[in-house]
Coordinates of C-alpha atoms in Angstrom, one line a residue:
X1 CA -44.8 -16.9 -29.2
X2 CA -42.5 -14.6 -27.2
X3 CA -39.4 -16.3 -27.7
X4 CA -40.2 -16.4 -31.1
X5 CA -40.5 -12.6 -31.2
X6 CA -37.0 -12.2 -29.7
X7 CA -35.6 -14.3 -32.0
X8 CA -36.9 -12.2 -34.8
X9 CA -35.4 -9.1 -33.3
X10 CA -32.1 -10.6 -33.2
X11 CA -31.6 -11.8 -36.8
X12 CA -33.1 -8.6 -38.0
X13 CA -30.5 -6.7 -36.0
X14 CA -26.9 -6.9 -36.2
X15 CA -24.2 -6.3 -33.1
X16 CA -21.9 -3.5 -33.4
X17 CA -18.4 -4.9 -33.6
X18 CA -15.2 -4.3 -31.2
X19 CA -15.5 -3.4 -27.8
X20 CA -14.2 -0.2 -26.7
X21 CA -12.5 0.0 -23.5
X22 CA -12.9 2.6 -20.7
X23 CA -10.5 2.6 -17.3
X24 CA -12.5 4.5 -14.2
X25 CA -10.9 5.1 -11.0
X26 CA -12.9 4.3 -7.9
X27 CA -14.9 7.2 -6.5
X28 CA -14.6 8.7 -10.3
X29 CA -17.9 8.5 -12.9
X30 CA -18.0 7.2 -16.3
X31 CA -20.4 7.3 -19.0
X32 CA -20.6 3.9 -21.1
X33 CA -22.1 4.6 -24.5
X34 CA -25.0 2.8 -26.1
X35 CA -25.8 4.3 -29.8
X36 CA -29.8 4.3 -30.5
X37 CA -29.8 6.7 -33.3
X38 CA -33.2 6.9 -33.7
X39 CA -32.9 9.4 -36.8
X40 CA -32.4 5.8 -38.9
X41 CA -33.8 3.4 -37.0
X42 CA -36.8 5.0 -35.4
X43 CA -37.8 4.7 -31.9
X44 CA -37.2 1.7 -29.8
X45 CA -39.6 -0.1 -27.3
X46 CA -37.1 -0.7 -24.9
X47 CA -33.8 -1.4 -23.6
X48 CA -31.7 -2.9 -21.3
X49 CA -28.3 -2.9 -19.5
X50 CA -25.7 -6.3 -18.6
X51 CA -22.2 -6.3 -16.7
X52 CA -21.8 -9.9 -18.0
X53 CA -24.5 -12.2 -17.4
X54 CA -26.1 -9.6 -14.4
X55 CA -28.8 -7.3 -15.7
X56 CA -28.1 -3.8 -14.4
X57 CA -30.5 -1.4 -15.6
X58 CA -33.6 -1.4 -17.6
X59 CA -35.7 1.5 -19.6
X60 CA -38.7 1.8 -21.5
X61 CA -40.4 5.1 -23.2
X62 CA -43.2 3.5 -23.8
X63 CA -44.0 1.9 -20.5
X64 CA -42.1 5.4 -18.8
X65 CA -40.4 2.9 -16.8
X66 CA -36.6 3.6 -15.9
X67 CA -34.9 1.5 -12.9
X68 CA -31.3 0.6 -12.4
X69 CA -30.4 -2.9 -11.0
X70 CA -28.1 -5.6 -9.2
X71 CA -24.8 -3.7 -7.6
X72 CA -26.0 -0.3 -9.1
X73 CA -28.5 -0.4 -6.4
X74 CA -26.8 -2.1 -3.4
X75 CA -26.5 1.2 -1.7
X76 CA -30.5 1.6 -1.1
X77 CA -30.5 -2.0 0.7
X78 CA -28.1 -0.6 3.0
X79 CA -29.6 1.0 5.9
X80 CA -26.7 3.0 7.1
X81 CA -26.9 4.6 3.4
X82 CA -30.4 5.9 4.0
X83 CA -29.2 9.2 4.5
X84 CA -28.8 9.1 0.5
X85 CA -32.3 8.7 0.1
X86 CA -33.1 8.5 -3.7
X87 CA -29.7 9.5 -4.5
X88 CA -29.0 6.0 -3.5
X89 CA -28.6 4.2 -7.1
X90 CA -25.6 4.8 -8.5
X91 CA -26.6 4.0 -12.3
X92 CA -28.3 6.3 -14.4
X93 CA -29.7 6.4 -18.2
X94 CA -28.7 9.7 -20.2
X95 CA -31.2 9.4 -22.9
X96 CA -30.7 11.3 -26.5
X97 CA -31.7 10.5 -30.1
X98 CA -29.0 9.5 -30.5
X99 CA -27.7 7.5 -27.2
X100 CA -29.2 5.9 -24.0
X101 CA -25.3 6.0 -22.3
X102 CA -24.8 3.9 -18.5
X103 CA -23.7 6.5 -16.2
X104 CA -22.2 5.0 -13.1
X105 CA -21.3 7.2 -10.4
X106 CA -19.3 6.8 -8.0
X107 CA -17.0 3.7 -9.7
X108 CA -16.4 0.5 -7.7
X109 CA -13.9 -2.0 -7.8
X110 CA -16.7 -4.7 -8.6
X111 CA -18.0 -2.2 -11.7
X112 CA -15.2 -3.6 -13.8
X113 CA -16.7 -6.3 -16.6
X114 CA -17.9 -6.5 -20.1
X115 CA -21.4 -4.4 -20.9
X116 CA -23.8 -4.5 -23.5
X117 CA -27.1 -2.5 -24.1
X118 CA -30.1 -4.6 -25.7
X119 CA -32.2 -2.5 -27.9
X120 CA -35.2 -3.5 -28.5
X121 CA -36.5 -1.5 -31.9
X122 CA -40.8 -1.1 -32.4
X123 CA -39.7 -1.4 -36.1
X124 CA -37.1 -4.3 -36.6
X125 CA -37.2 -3.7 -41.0
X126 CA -33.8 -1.2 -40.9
X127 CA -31.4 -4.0 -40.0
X128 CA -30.1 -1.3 -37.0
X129 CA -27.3 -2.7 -34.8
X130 CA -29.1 -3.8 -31.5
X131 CA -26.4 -5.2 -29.4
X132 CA -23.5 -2.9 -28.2
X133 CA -20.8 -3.9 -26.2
X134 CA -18.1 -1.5 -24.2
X135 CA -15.4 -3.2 -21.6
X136 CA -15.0 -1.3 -18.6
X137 CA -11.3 -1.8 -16.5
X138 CA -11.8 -0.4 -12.6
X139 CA -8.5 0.8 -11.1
X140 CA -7.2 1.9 -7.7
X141 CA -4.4 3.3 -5.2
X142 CA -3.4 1.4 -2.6
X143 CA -5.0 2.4 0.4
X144 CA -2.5 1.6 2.9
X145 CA 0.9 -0.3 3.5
X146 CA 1.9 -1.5 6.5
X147 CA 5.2 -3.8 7.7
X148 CA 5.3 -6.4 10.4
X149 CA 8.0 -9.0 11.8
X150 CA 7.1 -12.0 10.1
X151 CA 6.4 -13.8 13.4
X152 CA 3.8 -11.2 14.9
X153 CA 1.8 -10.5 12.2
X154 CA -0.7 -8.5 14.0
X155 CA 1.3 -5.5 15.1
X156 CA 1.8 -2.7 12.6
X157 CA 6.0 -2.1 13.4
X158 CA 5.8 1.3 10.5
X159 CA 7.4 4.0 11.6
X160 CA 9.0 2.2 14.5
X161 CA 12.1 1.0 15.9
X162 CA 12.7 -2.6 15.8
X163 CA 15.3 -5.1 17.7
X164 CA 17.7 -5.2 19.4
X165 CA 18.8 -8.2 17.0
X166 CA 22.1 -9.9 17.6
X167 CA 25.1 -9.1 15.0
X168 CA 24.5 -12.7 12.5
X169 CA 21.2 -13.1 13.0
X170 CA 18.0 -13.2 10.4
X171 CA 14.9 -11.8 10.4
X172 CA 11.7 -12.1 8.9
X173 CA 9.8 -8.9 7.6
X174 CA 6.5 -8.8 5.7
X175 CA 5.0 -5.6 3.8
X176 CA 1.2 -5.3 3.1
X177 CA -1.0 -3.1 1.1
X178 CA -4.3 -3.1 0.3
X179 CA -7.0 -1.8 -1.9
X180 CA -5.0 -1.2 -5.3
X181 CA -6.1 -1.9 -8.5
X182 CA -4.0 -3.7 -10.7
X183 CA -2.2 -5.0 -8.0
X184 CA 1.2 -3.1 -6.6
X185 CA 4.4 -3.9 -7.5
X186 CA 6.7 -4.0 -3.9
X187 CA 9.6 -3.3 -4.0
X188 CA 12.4 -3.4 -0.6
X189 CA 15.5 -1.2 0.3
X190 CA 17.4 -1.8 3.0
X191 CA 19.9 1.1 3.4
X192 CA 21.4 1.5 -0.1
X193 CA 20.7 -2.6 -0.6
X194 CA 17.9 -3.4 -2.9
X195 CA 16.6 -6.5 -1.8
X196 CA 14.1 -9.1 -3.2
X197 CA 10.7 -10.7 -1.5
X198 CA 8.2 -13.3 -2.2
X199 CA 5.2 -11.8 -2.7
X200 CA 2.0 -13.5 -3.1
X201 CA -2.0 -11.6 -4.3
X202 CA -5.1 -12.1 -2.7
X203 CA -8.7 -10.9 -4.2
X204 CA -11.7 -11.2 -2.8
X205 CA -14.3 -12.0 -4.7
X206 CA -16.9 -10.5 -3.1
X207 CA -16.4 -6.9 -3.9
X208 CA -12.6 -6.7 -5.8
X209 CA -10.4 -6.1 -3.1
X210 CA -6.7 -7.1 -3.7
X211 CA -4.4 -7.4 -0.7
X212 CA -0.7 -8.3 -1.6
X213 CA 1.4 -9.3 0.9
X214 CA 5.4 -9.4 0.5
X215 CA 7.8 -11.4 2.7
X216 CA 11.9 -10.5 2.8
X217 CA 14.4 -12.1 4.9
X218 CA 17.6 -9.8 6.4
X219 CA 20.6 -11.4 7.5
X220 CA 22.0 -9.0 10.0
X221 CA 25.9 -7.7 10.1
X222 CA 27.2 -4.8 12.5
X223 CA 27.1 -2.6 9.7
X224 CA 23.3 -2.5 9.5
X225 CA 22.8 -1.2 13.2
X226 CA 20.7 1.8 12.8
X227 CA 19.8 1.5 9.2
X228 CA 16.0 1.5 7.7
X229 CA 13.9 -0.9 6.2
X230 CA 12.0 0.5 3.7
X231 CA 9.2 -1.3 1.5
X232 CA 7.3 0.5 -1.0
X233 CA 4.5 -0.2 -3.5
X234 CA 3.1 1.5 -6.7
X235 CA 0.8 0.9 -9.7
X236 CA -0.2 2.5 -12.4
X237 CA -3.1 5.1 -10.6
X238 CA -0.3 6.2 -8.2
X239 CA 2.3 9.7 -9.2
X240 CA 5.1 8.6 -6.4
X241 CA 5.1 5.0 -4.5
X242 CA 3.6 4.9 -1.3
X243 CA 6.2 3.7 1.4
X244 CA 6.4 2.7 5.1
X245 CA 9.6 2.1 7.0
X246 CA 11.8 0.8 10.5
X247 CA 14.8 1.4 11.5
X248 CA 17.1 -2.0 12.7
X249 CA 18.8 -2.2 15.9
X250 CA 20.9 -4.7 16.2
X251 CA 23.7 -5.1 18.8
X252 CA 27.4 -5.1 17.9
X253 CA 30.3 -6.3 20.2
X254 CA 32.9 -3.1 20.6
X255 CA 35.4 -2.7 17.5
X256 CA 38.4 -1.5 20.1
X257 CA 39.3 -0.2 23.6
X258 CA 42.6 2.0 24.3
X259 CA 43.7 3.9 27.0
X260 CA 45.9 6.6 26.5
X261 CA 49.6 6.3 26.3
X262 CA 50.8 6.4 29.6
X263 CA 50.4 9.5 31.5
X264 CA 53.3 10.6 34.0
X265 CA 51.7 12.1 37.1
X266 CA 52.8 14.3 39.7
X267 CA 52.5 13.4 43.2
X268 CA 49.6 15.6 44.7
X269 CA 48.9 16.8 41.3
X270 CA 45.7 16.4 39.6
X271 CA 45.6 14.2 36.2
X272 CA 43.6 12.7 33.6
X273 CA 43.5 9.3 32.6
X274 CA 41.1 8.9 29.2
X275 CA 39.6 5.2 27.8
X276 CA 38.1 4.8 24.6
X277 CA 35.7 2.0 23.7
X278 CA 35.1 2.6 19.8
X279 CA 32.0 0.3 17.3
X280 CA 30.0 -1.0 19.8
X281 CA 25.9 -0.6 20.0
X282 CA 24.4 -0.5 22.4
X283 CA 26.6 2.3 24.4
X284 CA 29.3 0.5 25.9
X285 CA 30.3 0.6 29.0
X286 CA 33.4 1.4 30.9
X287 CA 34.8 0.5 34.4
X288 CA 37.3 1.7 36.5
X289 CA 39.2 -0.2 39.1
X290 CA 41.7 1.9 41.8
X291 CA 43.7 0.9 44.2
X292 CA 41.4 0.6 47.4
X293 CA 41.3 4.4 49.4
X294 CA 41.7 6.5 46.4
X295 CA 39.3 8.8 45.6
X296 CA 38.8 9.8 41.9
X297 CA 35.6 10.9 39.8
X298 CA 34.8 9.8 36.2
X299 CA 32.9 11.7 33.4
X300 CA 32.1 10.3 30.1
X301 CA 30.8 11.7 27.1
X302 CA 29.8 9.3 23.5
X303 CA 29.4 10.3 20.3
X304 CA 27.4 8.0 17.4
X305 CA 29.4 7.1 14.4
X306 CA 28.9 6.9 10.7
X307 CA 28.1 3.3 10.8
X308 CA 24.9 4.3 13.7
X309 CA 27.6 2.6 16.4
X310 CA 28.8 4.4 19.9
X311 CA 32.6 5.8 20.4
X312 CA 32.2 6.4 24.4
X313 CA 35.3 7.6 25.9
X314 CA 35.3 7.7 29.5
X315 CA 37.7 10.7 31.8
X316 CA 39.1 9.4 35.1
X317 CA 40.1 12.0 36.9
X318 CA 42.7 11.7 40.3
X319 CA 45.2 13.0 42.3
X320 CA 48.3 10.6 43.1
X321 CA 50.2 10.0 45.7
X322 CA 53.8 8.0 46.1
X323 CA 51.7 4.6 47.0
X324 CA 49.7 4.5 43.6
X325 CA 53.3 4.6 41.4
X326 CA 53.5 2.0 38.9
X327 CA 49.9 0.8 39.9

């Protein structure tokens, strides 16, 4: 006889076309409306709350009984939320004669599905809508993004200096962010290069999360040494991309080395004899070799280029004698 009732209820109601859509932020509230107008269709025994097939709150004037359900309540199962006390639900019924609107407060990823409110009228005869259906779309910053070498991906390199590599080698780099909703777009700069990854989405089913992970391979040159990785991710909750960075080391063989025209020295006269070793990273360095018994000093002062390589140029400083001529 029950069942039979409920089917009663439904063909003397109607449902209440098009879903509206509403897009919360996590940690925001929102207020999903369920019409009761009770000025037309009189006052309703009871009603009840879905997020798809999971029943999430249900209310009753005449029993006085008002309880919210499934995820709404997960907090007050927690025992390191206790501190929240009844606070703990985070669904609530705003009740008018005109509405009995979902408030759900604070937003979770998971809270994103298709609701309905069941109304269940004490006089079916006005043909009132008693199924109402409103879409809710949950969305999210990334929390984080983080870069690794492809090969260790357990240390965070962001914000570090990586190599050295060797001039014509590759190298793997991956770029991970977590807790956005949609999932970021990634994008890769490396100096003014824009570059392309592969990037692949994970969600966990379990409570939302998305973790996107994108891979890029560089093929080194000499003209990278010193520049900066950068990968950066955005979506549609975000103002300005979040981004993380490296700088590349890699090491270049020297470009040149060139000693100064040749110097004419004085016997018993101080002079200066100056090499230059110009493109190389890391600092070269320079040698001198003098004739055995001659006693000289060196100083040597570098400079770092446009291109992030070394120009060392190295003083050697003696004083001649008639033996070292031509030497």
């Amino acid at each position: 006889m029950r069942n039979f009732h409920v089917l009663i209820l439904l063909i003397a109601g109607s449902i209440k076309g098009d879903s509206e859509v509403f897009v919360a932020r996590t940690g925001d509230e929102v207020q999903l409306p369920c019409p009761v107008n009770s000025a037309e269709c009189g006052e309703f025994h009871s009603l009840k709350w879905y997020r798809d097939s999971s029943r999430m709150y249900v209310y009753s004037p005449v029993a006085e009984f008002s309880n919210a359900e499934g995820s709404l309540v997960d907090r007050c199962l927690d025992i390191s939320q206790r501190s929240l006390g009844p606070k703990c639900s985070r669904g609530y019924l705003e009740v008018t004669d005109a509405n009995a609107d979902l408030k759900i407060s604070p937003i979770e990823l998971m809270d994103e599905g298709e609701y309905r409110c069941e109304i269940t009228y004490i006089d079916v005869s006005n043909n009132c809508p008693v199924v109402h259906f409103t879409k809710l779309r949950t969305v999210a910053a990334p929390e984080y993004v983080s870069m690794f070498i492809n090969n260790n991906p357990d240390e965070d390199i962001s914000g570090q200096v990586v190599g050295p590599y060797s001039s014509g080698s590759s190298v793997a780099f991956s770029c991970e962010s977590g807790g956005g909703k949609p999932a970021p777009s990634v994008s890769w700069r490396f100096g003014e290069e824009d570059l392309e990854g592969e990037t692949t989405v994970d969600e966990n089913i379990l409570n939302g999360d998305i973790t996107v992970t994108s891979v890029v391979v560089v093929d080194l040159e000499r003209e990278h040494s010193g520049a900066y990785l950068y990968c950066s991710v955005i979506n549609e909750v975000l103002d300005e991309p979040l981004e993380t960075q490296v700088q590349v080391d890699v090491n270049v063989a020297v470009k040149s080395v060139f000693i100064e025209e040749e110097t004419t020295g004085q016997e018993d006269t101080e002079m200066v004899i100056s090499c230059s070793a110009v493109g190389g990273r890391p600092l070269p360095v320079i040698s001198w070799h003098m004739p055995e018994g001659v006693e000289f000093e060196t100083e040597e002062e570098s400079e770092i280029l446009e291109d992030e390589t070394f120009k060392l140029i190295s003083k050697l400083t003696f004083t001649p004698t008639k033996e070292e001529n031509e030497k």
